[in-house]
mmCIF file of C-alpha atoms and ligand atoms in Angstrom:
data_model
loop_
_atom_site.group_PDB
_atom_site.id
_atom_site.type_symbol
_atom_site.label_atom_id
_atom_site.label_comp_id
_atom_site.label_asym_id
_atom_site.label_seq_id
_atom_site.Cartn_x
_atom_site.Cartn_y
_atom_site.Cartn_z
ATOM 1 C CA UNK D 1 59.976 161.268 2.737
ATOM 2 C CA UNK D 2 61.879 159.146 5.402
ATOM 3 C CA UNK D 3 61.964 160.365 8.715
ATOM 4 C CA UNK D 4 64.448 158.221 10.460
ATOM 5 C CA UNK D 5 66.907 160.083 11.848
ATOM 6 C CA UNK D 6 69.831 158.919 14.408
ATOM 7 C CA UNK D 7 68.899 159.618 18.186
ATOM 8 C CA UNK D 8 72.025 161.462 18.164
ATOM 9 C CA UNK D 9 71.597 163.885 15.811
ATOM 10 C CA UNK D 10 73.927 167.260 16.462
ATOM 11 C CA UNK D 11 72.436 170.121 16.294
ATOM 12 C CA UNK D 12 74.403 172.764 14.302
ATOM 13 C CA UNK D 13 76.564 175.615 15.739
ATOM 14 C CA UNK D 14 79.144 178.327 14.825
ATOM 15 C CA UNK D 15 82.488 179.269 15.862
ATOM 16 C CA UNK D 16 84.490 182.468 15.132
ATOM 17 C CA UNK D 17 88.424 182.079 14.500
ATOM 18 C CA UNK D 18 90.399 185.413 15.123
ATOM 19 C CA UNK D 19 92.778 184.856 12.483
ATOM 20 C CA UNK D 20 95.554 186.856 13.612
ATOM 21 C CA UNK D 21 95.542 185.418 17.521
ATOM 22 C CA UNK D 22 93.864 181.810 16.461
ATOM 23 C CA UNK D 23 91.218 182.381 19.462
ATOM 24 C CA UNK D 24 87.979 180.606 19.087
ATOM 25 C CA UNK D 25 84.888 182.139 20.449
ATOM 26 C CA UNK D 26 82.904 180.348 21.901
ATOM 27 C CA UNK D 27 84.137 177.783 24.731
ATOM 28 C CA UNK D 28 87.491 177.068 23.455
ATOM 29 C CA UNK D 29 89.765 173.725 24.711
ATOM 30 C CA UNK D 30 93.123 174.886 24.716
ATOM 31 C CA UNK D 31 96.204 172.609 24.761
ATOM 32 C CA UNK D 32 99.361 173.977 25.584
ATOM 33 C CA UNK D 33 102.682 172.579 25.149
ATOM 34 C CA UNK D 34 105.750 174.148 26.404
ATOM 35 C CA UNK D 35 109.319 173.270 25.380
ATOM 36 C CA UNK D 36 109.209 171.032 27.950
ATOM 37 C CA UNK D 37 106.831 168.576 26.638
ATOM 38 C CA UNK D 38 108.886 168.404 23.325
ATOM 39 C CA UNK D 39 112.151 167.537 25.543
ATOM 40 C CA UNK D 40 114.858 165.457 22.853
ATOM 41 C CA UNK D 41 112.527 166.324 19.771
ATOM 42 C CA UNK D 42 115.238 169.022 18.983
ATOM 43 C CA UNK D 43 118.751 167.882 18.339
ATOM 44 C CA UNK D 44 120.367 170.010 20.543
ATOM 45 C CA UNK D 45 118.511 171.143 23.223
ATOM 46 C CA UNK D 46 121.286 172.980 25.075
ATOM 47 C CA UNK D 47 119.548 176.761 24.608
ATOM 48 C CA UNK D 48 115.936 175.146 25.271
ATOM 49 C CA UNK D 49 113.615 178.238 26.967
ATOM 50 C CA UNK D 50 112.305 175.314 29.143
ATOM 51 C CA UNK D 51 108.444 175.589 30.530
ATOM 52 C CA UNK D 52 108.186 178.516 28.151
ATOM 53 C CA UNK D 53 104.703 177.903 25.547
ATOM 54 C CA UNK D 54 106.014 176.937 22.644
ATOM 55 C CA UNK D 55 102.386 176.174 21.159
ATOM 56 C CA UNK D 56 98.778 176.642 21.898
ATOM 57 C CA UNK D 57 96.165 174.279 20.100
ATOM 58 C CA UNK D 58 92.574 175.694 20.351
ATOM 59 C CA UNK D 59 90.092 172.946 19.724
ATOM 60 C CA UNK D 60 86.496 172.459 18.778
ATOM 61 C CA UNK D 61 84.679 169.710 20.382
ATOM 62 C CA UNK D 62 82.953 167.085 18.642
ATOM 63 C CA UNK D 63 82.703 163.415 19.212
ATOM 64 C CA UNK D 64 85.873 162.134 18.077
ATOM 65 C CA UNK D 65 84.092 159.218 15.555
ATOM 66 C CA UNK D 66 83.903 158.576 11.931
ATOM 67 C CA UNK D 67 81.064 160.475 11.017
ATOM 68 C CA UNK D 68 82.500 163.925 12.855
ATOM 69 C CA UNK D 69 85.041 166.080 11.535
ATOM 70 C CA UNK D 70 87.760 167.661 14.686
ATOM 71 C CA UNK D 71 88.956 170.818 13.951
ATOM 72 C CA UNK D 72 91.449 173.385 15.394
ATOM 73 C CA UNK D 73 93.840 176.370 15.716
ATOM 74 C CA UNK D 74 97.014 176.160 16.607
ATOM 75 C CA UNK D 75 99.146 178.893 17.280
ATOM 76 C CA UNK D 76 103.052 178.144 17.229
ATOM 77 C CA UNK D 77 105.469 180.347 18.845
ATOM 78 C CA UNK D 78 108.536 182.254 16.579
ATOM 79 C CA UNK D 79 112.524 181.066 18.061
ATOM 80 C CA UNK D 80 114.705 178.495 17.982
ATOM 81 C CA UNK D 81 116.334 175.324 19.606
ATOM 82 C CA UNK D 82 119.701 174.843 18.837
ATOM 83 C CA UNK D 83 118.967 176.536 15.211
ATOM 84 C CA UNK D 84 115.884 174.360 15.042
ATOM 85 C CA UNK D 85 113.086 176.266 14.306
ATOM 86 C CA UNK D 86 109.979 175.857 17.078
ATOM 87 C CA UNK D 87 107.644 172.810 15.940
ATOM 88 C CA UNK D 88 104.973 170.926 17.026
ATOM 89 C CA UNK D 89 105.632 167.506 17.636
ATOM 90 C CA UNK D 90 104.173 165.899 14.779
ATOM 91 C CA UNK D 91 101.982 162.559 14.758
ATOM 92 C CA UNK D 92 100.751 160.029 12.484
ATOM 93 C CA UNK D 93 97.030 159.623 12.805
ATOM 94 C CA UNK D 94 96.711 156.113 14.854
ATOM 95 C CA UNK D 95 94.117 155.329 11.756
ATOM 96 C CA UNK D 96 96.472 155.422 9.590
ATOM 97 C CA UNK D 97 94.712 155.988 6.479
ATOM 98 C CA UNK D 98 92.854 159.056 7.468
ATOM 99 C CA UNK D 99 93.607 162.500 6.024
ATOM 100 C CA UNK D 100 93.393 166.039 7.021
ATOM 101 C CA UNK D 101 93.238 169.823 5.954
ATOM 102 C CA UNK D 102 95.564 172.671 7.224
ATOM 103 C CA UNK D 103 94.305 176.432 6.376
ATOM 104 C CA UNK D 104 97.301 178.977 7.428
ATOM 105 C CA UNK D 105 95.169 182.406 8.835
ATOM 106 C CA UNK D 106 98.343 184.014 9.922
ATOM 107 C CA UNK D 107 102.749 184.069 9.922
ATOM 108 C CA UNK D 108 104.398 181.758 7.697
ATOM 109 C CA UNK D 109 106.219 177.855 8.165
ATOM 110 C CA UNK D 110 106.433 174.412 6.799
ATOM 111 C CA UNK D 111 104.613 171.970 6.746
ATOM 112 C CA UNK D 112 107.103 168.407 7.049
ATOM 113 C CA UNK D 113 105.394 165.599 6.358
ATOM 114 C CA UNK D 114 107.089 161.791 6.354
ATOM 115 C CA UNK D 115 105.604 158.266 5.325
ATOM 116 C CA UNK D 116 106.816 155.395 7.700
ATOM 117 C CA UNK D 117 109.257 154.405 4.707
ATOM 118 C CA UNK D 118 111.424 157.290 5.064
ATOM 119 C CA UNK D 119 109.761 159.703 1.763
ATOM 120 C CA UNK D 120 109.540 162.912 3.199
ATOM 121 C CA UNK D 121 107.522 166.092 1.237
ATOM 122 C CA UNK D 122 107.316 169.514 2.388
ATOM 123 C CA UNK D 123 104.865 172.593 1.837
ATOM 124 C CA UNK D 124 105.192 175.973 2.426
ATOM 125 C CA UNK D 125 102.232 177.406 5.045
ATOM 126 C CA UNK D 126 101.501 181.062 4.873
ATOM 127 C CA UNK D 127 98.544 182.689 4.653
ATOM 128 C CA UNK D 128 95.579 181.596 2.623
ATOM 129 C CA UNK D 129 97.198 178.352 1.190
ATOM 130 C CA UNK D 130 95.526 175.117 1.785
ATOM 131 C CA UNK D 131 97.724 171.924 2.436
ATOM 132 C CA UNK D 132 96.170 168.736 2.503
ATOM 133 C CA UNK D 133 97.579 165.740 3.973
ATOM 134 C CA UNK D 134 96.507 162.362 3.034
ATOM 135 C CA UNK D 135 96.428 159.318 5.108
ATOM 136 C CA UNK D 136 99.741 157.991 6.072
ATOM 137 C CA UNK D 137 101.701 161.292 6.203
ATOM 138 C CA UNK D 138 102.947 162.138 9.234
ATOM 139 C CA UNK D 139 102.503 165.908 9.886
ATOM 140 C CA UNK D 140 104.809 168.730 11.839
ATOM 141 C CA UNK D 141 104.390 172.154 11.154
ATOM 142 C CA UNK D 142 107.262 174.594 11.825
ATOM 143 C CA UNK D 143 107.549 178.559 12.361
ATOM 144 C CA UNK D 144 110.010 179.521 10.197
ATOM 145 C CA UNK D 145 109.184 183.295 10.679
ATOM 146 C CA UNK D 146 108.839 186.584 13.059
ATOM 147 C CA UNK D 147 105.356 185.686 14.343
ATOM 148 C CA UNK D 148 102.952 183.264 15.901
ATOM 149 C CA UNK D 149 102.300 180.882 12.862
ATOM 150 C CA UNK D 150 98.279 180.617 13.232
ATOM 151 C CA UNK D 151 96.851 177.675 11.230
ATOM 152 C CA UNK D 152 93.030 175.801 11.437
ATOM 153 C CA UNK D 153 93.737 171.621 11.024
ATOM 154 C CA UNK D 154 90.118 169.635 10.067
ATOM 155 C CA UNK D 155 90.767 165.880 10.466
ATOM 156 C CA UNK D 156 88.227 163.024 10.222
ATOM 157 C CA UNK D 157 87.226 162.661 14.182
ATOM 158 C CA UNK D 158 88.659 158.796 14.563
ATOM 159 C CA UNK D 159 92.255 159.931 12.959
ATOM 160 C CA UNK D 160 93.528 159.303 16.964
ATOM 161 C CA UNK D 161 97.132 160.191 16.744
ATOM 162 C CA UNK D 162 100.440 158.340 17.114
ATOM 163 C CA UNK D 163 103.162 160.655 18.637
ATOM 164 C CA UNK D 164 105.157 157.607 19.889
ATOM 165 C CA UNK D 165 106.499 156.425 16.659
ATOM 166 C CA UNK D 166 108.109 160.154 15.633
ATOM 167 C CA UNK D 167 109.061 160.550 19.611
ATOM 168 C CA UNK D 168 111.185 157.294 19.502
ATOM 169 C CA UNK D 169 112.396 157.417 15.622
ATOM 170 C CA UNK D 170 112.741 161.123 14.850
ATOM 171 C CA UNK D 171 111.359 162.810 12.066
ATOM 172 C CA UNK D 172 113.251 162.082 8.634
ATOM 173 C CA UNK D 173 114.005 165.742 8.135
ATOM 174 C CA UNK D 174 114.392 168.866 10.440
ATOM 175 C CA UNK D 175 114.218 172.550 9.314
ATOM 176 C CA UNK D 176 117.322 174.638 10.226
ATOM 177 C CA UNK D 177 118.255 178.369 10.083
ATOM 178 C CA UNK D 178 121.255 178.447 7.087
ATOM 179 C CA UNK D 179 122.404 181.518 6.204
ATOM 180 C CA UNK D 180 119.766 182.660 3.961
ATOM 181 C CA UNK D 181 117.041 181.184 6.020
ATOM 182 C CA UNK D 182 115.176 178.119 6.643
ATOM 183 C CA UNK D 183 116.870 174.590 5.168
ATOM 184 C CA UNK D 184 115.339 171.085 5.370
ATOM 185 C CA UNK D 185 118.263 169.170 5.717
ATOM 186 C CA UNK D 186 118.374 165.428 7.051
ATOM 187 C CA UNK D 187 117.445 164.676 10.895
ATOM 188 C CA UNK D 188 121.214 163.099 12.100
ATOM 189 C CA UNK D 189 118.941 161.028 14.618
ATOM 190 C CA UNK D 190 116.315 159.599 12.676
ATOM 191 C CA UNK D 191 116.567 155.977 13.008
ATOM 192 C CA UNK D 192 113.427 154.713 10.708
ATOM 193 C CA UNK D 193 113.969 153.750 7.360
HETATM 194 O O1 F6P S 201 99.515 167.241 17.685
HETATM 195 P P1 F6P S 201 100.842 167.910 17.457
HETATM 196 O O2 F6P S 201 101.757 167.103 16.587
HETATM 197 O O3 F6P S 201 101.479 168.331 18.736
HETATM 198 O O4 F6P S 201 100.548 169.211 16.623
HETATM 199 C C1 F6P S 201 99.429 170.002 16.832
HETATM 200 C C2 F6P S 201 98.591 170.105 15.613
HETATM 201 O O5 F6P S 201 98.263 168.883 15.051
HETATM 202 C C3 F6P S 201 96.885 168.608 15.170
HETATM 203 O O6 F6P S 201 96.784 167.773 16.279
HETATM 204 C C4 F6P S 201 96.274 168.010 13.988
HETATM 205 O O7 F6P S 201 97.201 167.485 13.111
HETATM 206 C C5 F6P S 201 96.188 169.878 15.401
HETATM 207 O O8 F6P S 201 95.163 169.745 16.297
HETATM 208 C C6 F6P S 201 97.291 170.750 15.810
HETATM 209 O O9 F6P S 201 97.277 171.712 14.861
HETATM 210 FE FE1 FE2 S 202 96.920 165.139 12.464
#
């Protein structure tokens, strides 16, 4: 039996997710983004709630390497922007090729996702449905309904994330209130290919 173990071993631990508030217990690190930080992500920003919280993202530390899997809640607000529905700002993982897991616990959305050529794909999130997102797909989630939208996002701990190509090119689709509800309709900025 080999006994050569790494110097850094981790020693194991448990969490508990609330799945209806997205609170982690212990020690959470929460993120919070207000409209604010997502100033000209929306079209038309002209009814933006300003420093309001728009989402909360509740993570659990581990070393963010190769061998480590991150992992989160993230609890997005219900409203609008300009008929937008609220979103987070959506990334590509700066390591391009690595893929992650979204678990919805509570509320319902979308989940947009875009590859740098334009293709676009989109899930729906409510509770108990697993989306996975391979390497290469961007990824914004959008609350499309009443409530928070509460999801838990595992992602390979050296994904790193690249918000600056969506913050300069727009996302290839946005999700809009039409008359009987949410529509995915082309982004009228989007300026990749
Ligand atoms: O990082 P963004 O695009 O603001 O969106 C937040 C969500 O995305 C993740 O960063 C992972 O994709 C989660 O931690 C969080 O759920
Ligand atoms: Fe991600």
């Amino acid at each position: 039996m080999t006994t050569d173990l790494p110097a850094d071993v981790m020693v194991p631990f448990a969490v508990h997710v609330d799945f209806q508030s997205g609170a982690l217990t212990p020690d959470p690190v929460i993120l919070r983004r207000s409209h604010a930080d997502l100033a000209g992500y929306f079209v038309n920003e002209s009814d933006a709630p300003g420093e309001d919280e728009m989402y909360a993202v509740h993570e659990i530390r581990v070393p963010a390497t190769n061998n480590n899997l991150l992992s989160s809640t993230t609890v997005l607000q219900p409203g609008t922007v300009g008929g937008e529905y609220f979103m987070t700002k959506g990334h590509f993982h700066a390591t391009r090729d690595r893929a992650e897991i979204y678990l919805t616990l509570s509320g319902q959305g979308l989940l947009v996702m875009a590859l740098e050529d334009g293709t676009t794909q989109t899930k729906e999130m409510r509770p108990g449905i697993v989306n996975y997102v391979p390497g290469h797909w961007a990824h914004r989630s959008v609350n499309t309904g009443d409530v928070p939208l509460v999801f838990y996002a595992v992602y390979i701990g050296d994904a790193g994330y690249d918000y600056a190509t969506i913050a300069d090119q727009g996302f290839p689709v946005i999700v809009v209130e039409g008359e009987d509800g949410p529509e995915v309709v082309p982004n009228p900025r989007y300026t990749g290919r």
